XYZ file of C-alpha atoms in Angstrom:
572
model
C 204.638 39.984 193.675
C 207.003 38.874 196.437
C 205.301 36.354 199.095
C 204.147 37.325 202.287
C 204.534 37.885 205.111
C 207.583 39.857 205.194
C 209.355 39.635 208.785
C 210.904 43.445 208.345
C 210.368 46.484 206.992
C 212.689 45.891 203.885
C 212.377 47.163 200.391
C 210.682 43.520 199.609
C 208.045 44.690 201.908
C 207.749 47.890 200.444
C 207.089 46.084 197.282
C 204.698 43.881 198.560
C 202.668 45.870 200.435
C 202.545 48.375 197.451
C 201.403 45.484 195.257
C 198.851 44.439 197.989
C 197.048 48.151 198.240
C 196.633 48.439 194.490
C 195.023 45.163 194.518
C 192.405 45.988 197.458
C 191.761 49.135 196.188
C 191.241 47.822 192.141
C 188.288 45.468 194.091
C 186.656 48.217 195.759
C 187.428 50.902 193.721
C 184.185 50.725 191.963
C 181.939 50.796 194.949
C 183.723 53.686 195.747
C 183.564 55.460 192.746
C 179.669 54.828 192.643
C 178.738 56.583 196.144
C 180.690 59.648 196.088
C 179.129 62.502 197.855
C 181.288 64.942 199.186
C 183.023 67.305 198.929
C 182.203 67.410 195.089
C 180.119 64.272 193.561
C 182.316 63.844 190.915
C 182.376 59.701 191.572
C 186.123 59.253 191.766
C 187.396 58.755 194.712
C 188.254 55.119 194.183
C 189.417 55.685 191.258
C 192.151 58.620 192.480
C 193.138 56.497 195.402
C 193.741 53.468 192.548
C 195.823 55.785 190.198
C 198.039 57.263 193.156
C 198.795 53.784 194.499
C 199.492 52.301 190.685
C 202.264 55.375 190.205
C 203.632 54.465 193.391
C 203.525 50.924 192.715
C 205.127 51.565 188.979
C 207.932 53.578 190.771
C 209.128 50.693 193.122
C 208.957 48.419 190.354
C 211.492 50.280 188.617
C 214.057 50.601 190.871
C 213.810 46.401 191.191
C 214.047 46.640 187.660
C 217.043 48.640 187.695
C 218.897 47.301 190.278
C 218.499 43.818 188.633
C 219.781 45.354 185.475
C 222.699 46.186 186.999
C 226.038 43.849 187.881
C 225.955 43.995 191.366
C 224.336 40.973 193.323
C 222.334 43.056 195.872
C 218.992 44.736 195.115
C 217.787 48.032 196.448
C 217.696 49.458 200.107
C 214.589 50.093 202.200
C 215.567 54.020 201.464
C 215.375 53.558 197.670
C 212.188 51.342 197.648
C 210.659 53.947 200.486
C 211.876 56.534 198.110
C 210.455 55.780 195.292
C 206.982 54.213 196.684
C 206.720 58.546 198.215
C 207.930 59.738 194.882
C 206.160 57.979 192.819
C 202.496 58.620 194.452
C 203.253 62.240 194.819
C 203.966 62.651 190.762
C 201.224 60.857 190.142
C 198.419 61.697 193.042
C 194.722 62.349 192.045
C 192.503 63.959 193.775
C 191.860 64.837 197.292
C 192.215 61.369 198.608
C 194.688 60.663 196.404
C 196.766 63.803 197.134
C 196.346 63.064 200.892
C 197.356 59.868 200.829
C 200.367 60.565 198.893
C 201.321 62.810 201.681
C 200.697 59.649 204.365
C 203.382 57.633 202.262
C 205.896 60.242 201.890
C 205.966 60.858 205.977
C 206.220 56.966 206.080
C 209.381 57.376 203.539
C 210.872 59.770 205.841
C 211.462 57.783 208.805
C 211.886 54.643 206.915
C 214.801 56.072 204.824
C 216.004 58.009 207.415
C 219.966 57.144 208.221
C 219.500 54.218 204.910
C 218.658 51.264 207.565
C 218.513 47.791 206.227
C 215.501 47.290 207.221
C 212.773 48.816 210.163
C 211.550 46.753 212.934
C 208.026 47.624 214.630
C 209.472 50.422 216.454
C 210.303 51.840 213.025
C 206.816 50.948 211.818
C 205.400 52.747 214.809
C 207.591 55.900 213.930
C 206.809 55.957 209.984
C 202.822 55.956 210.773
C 203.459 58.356 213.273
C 205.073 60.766 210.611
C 202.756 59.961 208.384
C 199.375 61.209 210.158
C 201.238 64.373 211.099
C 202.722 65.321 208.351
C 199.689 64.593 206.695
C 197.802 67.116 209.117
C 200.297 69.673 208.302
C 199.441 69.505 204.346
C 195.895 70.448 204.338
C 194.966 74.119 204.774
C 192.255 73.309 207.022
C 191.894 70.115 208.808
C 188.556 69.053 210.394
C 187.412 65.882 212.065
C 185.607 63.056 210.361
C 187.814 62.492 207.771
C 191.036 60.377 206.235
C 193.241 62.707 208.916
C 191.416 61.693 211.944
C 191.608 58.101 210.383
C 195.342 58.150 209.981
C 195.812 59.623 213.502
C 193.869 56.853 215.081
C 195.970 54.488 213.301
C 198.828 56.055 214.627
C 198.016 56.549 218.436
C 197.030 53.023 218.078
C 200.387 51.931 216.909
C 201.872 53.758 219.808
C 200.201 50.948 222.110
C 201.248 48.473 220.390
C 204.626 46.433 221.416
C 206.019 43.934 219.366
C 207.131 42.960 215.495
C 205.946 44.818 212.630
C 202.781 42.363 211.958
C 201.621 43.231 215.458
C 202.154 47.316 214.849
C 199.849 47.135 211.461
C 197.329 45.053 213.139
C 196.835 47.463 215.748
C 197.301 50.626 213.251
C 194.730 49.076 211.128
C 191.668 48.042 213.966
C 192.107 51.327 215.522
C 191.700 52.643 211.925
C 188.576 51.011 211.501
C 187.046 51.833 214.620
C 187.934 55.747 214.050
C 186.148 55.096 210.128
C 183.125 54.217 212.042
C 183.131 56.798 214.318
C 183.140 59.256 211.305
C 179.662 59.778 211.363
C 179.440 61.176 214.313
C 182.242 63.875 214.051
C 180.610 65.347 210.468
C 176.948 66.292 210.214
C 176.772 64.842 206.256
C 178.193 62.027 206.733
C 175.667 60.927 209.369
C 172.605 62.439 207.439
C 173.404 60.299 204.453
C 174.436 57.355 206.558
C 178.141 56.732 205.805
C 181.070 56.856 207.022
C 184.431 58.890 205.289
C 185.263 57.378 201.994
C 188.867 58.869 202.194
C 189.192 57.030 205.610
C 187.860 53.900 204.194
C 190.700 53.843 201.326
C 193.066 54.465 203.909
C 192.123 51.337 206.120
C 191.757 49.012 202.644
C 195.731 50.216 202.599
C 196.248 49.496 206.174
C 194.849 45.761 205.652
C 197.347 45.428 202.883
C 199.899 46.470 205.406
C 198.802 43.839 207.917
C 198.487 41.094 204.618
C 202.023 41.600 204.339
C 203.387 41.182 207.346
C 201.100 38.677 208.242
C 200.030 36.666 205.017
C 196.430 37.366 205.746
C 193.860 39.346 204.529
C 191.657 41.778 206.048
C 187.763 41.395 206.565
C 185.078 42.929 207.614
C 185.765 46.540 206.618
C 183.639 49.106 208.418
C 181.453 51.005 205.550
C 178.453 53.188 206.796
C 177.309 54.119 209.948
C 175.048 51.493 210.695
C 174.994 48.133 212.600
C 174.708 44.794 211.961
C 177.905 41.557 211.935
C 179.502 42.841 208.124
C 179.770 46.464 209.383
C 181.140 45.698 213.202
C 184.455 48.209 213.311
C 186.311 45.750 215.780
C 186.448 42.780 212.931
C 189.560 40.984 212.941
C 191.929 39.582 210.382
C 191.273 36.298 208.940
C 193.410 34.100 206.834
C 193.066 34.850 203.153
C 190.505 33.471 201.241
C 188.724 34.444 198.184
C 188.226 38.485 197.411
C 187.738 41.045 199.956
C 184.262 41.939 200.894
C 183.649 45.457 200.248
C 180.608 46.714 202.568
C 178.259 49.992 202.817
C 178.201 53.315 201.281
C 181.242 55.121 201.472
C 181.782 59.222 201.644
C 184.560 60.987 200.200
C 185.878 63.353 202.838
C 189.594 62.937 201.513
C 190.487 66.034 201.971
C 189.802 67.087 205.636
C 188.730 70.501 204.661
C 186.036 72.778 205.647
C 182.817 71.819 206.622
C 180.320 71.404 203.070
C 178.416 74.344 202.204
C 175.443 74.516 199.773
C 177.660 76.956 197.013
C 181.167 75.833 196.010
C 184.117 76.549 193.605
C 183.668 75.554 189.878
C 186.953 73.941 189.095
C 189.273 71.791 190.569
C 192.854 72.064 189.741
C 195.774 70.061 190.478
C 199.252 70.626 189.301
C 203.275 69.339 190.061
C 205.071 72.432 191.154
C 209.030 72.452 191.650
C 209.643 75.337 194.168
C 211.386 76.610 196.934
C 210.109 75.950 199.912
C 209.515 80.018 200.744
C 207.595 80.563 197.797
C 205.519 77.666 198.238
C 204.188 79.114 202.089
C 203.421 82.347 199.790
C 201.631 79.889 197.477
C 199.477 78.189 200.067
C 198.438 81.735 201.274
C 197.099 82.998 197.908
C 195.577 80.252 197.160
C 193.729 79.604 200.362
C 192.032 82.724 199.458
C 191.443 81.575 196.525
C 189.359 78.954 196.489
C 188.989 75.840 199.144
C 189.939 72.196 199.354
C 193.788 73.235 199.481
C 195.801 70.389 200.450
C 199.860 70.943 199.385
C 202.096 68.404 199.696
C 205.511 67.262 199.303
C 208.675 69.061 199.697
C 212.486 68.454 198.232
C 211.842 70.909 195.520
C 208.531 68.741 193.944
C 205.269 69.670 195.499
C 201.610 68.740 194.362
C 199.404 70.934 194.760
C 195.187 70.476 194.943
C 192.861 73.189 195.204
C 189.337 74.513 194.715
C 188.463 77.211 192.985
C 186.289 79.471 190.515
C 188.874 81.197 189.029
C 191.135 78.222 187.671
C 193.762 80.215 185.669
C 194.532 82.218 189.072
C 195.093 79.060 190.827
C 197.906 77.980 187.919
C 199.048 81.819 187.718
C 200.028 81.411 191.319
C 201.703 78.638 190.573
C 203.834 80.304 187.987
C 204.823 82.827 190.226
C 205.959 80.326 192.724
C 207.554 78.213 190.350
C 207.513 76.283 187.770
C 203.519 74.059 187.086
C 203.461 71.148 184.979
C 200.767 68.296 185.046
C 198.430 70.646 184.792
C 194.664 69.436 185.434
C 191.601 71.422 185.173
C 188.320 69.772 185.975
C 185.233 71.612 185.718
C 182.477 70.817 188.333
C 179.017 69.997 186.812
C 176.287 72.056 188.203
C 174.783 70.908 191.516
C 178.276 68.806 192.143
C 179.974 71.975 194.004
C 180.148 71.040 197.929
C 176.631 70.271 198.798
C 175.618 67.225 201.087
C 174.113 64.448 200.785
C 171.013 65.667 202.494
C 171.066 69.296 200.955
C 171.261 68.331 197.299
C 168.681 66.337 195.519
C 170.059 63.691 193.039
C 172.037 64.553 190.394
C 170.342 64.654 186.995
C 172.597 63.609 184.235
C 173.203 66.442 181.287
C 172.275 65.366 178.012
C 175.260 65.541 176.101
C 179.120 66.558 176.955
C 181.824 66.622 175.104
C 185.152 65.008 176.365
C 188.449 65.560 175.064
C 192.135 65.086 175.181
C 194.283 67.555 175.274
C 197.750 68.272 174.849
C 198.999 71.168 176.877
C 197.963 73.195 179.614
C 196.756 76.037 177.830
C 194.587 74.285 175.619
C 193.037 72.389 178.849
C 191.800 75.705 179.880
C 190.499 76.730 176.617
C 188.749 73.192 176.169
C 187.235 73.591 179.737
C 185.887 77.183 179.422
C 184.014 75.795 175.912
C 182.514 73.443 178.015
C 184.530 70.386 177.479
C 185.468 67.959 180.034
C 189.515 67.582 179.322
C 191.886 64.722 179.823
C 196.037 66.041 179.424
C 197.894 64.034 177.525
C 201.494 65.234 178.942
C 204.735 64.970 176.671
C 205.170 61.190 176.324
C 202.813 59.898 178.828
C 199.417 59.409 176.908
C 196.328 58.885 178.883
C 195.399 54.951 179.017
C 191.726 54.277 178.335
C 190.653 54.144 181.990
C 191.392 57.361 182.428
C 189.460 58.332 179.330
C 186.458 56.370 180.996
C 186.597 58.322 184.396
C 186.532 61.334 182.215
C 183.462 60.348 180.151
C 181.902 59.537 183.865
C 182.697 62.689 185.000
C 180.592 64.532 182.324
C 178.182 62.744 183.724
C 175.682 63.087 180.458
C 173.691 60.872 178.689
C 175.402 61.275 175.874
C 179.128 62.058 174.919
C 180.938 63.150 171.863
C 184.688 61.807 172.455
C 187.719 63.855 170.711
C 190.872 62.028 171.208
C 192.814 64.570 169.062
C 195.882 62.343 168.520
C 195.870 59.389 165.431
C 197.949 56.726 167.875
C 194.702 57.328 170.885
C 192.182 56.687 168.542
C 192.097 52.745 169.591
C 192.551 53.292 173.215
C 189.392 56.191 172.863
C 187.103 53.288 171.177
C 187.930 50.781 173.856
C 187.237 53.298 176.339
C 183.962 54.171 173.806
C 182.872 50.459 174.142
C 183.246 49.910 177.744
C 181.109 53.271 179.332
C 177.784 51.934 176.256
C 178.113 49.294 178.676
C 176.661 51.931 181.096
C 173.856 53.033 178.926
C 176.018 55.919 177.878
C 175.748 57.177 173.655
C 179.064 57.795 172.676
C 180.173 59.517 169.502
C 184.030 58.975 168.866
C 184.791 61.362 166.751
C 188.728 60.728 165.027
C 190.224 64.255 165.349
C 193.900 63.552 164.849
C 195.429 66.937 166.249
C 193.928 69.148 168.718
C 193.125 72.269 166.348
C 190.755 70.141 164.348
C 189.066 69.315 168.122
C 188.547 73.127 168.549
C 187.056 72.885 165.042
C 184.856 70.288 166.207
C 184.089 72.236 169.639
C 183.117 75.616 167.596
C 180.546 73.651 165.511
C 179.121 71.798 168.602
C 175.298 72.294 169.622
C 173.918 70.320 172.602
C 170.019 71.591 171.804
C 170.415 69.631 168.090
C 169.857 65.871 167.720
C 172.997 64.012 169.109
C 173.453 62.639 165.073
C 173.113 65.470 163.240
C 175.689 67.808 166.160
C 178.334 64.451 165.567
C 177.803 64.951 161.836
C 178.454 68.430 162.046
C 181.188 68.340 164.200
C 182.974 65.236 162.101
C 182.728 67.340 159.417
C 184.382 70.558 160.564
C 187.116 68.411 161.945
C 187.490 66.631 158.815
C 187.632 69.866 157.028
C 190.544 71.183 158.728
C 194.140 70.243 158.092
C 196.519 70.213 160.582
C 200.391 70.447 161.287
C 203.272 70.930 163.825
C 206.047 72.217 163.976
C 208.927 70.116 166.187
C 212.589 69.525 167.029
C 214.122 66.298 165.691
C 215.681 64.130 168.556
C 217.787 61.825 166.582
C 218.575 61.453 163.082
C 216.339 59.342 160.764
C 214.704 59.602 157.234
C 211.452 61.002 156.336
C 209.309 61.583 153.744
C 211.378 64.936 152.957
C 214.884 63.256 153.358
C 217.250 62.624 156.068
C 216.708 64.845 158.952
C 219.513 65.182 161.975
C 218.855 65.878 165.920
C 218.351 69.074 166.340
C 216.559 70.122 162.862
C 213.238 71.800 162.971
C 210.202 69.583 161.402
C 207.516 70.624 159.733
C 204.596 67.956 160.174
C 201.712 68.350 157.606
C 198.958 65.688 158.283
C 201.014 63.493 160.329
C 204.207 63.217 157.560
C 207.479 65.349 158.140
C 206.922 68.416 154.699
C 209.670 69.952 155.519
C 213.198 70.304 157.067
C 215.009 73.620 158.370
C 216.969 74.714 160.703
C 214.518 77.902 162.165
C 211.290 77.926 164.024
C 209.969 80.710 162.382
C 210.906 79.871 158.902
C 210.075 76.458 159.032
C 206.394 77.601 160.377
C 205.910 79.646 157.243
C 206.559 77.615 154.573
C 204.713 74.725 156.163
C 201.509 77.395 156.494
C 202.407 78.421 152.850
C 201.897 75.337 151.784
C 198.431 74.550 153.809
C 197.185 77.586 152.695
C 198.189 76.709 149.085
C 195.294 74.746 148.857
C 192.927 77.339 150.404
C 191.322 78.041 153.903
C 189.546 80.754 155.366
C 190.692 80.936 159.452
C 194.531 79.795 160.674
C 194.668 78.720 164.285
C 197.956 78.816 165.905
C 199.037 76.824 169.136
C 202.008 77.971 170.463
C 204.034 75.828 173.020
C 206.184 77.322 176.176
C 209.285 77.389 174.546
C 207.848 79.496 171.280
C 208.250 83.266 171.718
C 205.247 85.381 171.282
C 207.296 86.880 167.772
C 206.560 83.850 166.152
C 203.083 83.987 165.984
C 203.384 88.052 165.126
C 205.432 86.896 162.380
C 203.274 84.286 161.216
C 200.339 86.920 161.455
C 201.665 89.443 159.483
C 202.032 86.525 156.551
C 199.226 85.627 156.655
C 197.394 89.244 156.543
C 199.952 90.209 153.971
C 199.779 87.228 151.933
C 196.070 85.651 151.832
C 193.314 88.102 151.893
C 190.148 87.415 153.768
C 191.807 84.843 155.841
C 191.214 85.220 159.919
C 194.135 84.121 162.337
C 193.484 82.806 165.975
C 196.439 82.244 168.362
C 196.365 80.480 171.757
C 199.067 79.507 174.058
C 199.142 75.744 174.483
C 201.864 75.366 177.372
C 204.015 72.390 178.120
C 202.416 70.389 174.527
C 205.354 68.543 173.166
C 205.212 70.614 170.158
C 206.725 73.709 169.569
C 204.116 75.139 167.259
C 199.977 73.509 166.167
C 198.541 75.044 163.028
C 195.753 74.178 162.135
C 193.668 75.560 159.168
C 190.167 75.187 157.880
């Protein structure tokens, strides 16, 4: 990390401060994450607000990276490290908070990129926090008071006052911050019953201080956290020089996404996806799915927009995206009873479910399926598989006593056990179960019984996982040898157990000799995963084999969406 303080808004500050959030937020993250009450207890917040800052952070890194890869002496501007800092928290924004946030850093980018300065003095700070609250407003469907929005707002009118160099501008953006958090309580009924102020808002100042640690080369203290009194919780706290961790104080509320006021019933599902859209057809989005559902906060714009809502009906919400554009990214996260928009005050603890089941998932479509059988899902996206902490906040989210854990890919299996190991830590049983493709995790799923003892439902779901074989069917990107010879880009695969079976040059073709030769050995139901890019004739095809060919054997097809493979077969 670059050493502070930074004189000027540069793309060394951008780095810095970016480093500087992600490390305030990783120390408070947990507290966070452990007093989440609203709008859905689902315990995250922290985490979401973590994960959006680490893609933004990843993003800047890698235009350092690539500018010092390059032959010419100079690194990048302030517009590509503002850039990419927006960029990257938008593709990679969780949650409410996190969503909203991204939003706050992308109206920063576009006054700090604006005209490609060399760097931004406090007047430019001033103007970039301005943006930010506003454009931030603009994004949710439904702004109310209390929350990160009125945080960001008082940050930025507090700027406004503020004359001098850009350490002086995010001192003043972050104590009128703090003394907005505290006033939280007082602007939304739940927070003040349960005696907290708005955890989105609190995130939001933790990033603030970072701002003023970079600039300033010390560290804020004395964070505002609930709505009482007393020296640790006084909202006019200054900055002191850096020493030792941050203190983290009181209980914290997520209000993130400055939507409607809590109500005792709410949506079962919250779903988040990228979209790349017009701009037209994503004001035709926001419409239908404001009706929809709740919690709708859209943001970005360029083309790439991410999009959060709340909702019962969670394939509506992603059919609307389809007709705006084009979804990817896809999560689906079902809502555990008594989680769904209640306060504090309204809804008596949350009892933890005896067992869940929580698995990773490849595709879209299989999400969905996973989720309506009850299964809380984590998407593994083409080439980006989830890291263990994210496997963790999953097996949180279940929010059970005890969890069966399907990572349904051979190379997750070590990153599942380390997540395994560190939630026992929590008192939680976990089961890790090694499914190796996702069709023998709907095996598993079919077989599972939460009323039975937790060993003998593992035992029974091991077993029909073990029981069924599994293959793919997938496009060669280079040349290299296999098992059944040399294959070049562009061939078809046919993957039986995990080893390349066979080599052709059609889809179709390919898929039937590779579920000839599964079948060889016997099997009485065929379970077919088809990808985007597969057209519905395959799987007809495929069918009619099958019927034709092996008597008494049952077929199942599903559509799996954007799952790396063309085709999943599995057969047990």
């Amino acid at each position: 990390m670059a050493q502070v303080p930074q004189t000027f808004f540069d793309a060394l500050a951008v780095r810095t401060w970016c480093g500087l959030a992600l490390e305030t937020l990783g120390r408070a993250r947990e507290e966070i994450d452990a007093i989440n009450v609203y709008p859905v207890a689902d315990g995250d917040t922290g985490t979401n607000l973590y994960l959006t800052v680490e893609s933004a952070v990843a993003a800047v890194e890698a235009v350092f990276a690539g500018h010092a890869a390059g032959s010419g002496p100079d690194g990048p501007t302030l517009a590509d490290a503002a850039r990419a800092m927006a960029h990257g928290a938008l593709i990679g924004a969780r949650g409410n908070s996190g969503t909203i946030l991204a939003q706050l850093l992308r109206g920063m980018a576009q006054v700090l990129a604006d005209d490609d300065p060399a760097h931004a003095d406090g007047q430019g700070l001033r103007l970039a926090l301005r943006q930010a609250a506003d454009s931030a407003r603009r994004a949710v469907a439904h702004p109310v008071e209390g929350t990160v929005l009125t945080v960001a707002s008082a940050a930025a009118d507090a700027a406004d006052g503020a004359q001098g160099d850009c350490g002086t501008v995010a001192r003043a953006a972050y104590d009128g911050a703090r003394a907005a958090l505290a006033a939280t309580p007082g602007q939304l009924p739940v927070l003040e019953r349960a005696g907290v102020v708005d955890a989105g808002g609190r995130g939001l100042v933790a990033v603030l201080g970072a701002l003023v640690e970079t600039f300033t080369g010390e560290r804020a203290r004395g964070v505002a956290g609930s709505a009482g009194t007393g020296p640790s919780r006084d909202p006019q706290a200054r900055v002191e020089p850096a020493v030792g961790p941050v203190p983290v104080g009181g209980v914290l509320d997520d209000c993130a996404d400055g939507a409607a006021v809590p109500r005792q019933e709410g949506p079962a599902f919250e779903v988040i996806y990228l979209l790349e859209a017009e701009d037209r057809a994503v004001e035709r989005l926001r419409e239908r799915l404001d009706a929809l559902g709740d919690s709708l906060v859209v943001v970005g714009g360029d083309g790439l927009w991410n999009v959060h809502v709340h909702v019962d009906d969670a394939g509506a919400a992603v059919e609307a995206g389809i007709e705006a554009g084009r979804p990817h990214r896809i999560r689906i996260t079902h809502f555990g009873a008594g989680d769904v928009h209640t306060t504090g005050a309204e809804r008596p603890p949350r009892e933890r479910a005896q067992r869940a089941v929580v698995a990773v998932v490849p595709g879209e479509g299989l999400a969905g399926l996973y989720t309506e059988a009850g299964a809380t899902t984590v998407l593994a996206r083409p080439g980006e598989p989830p890291a263990s902490g994210e496997l963790v906040q999953a097996v949180r989210r279940a929010h059970a006593r005890e969890v069966v854990l399907l990572p349904n890919d051979a190379d997750l299996r070590h990153t599942a056990a380390a997540a395994a190991e560190q939630v026992r830590t929590e008192g939680i049983r976990v089961a890790l179960i090694p499914t190796r493709s996702a069709v023998q995790g709907i095996a598993a799923l079919a077989v599972h019984e939460p009323d039975r003892r937790f060993d003998e439902d593992v035992v029974s779901m091991t077993s029909a996982a073990g029981a069924t074989r599994y293959a793919e069917v997938t496009v060669a990107e280079r040349q290299s040898w296999t098992m059944a010879g040399i294959c070049q880009a562009g061939d078809v695969l046919g993957l039986i157990d995990g080893d390349v079976a066979v080599i052709g040059a059609d889809v179709a073709e390919t898929a039937q000799t590779v579920l000839d030769r599964m079948l060889s050995a016997g099997g009485e139901m065929v379970t077919l995963v088809l990808g985007d890019d597969v057209p519905d004739a395959v799987a007809e095809h495929l069918e009619g084999r099958v019927r034709e060919g092996y008597l008494a054997v049952d077929t199942v097809v599903y559509r799996g969406g954007r799952q790396g493979a063309l085709l999943l077969i599995g057969v047990e």
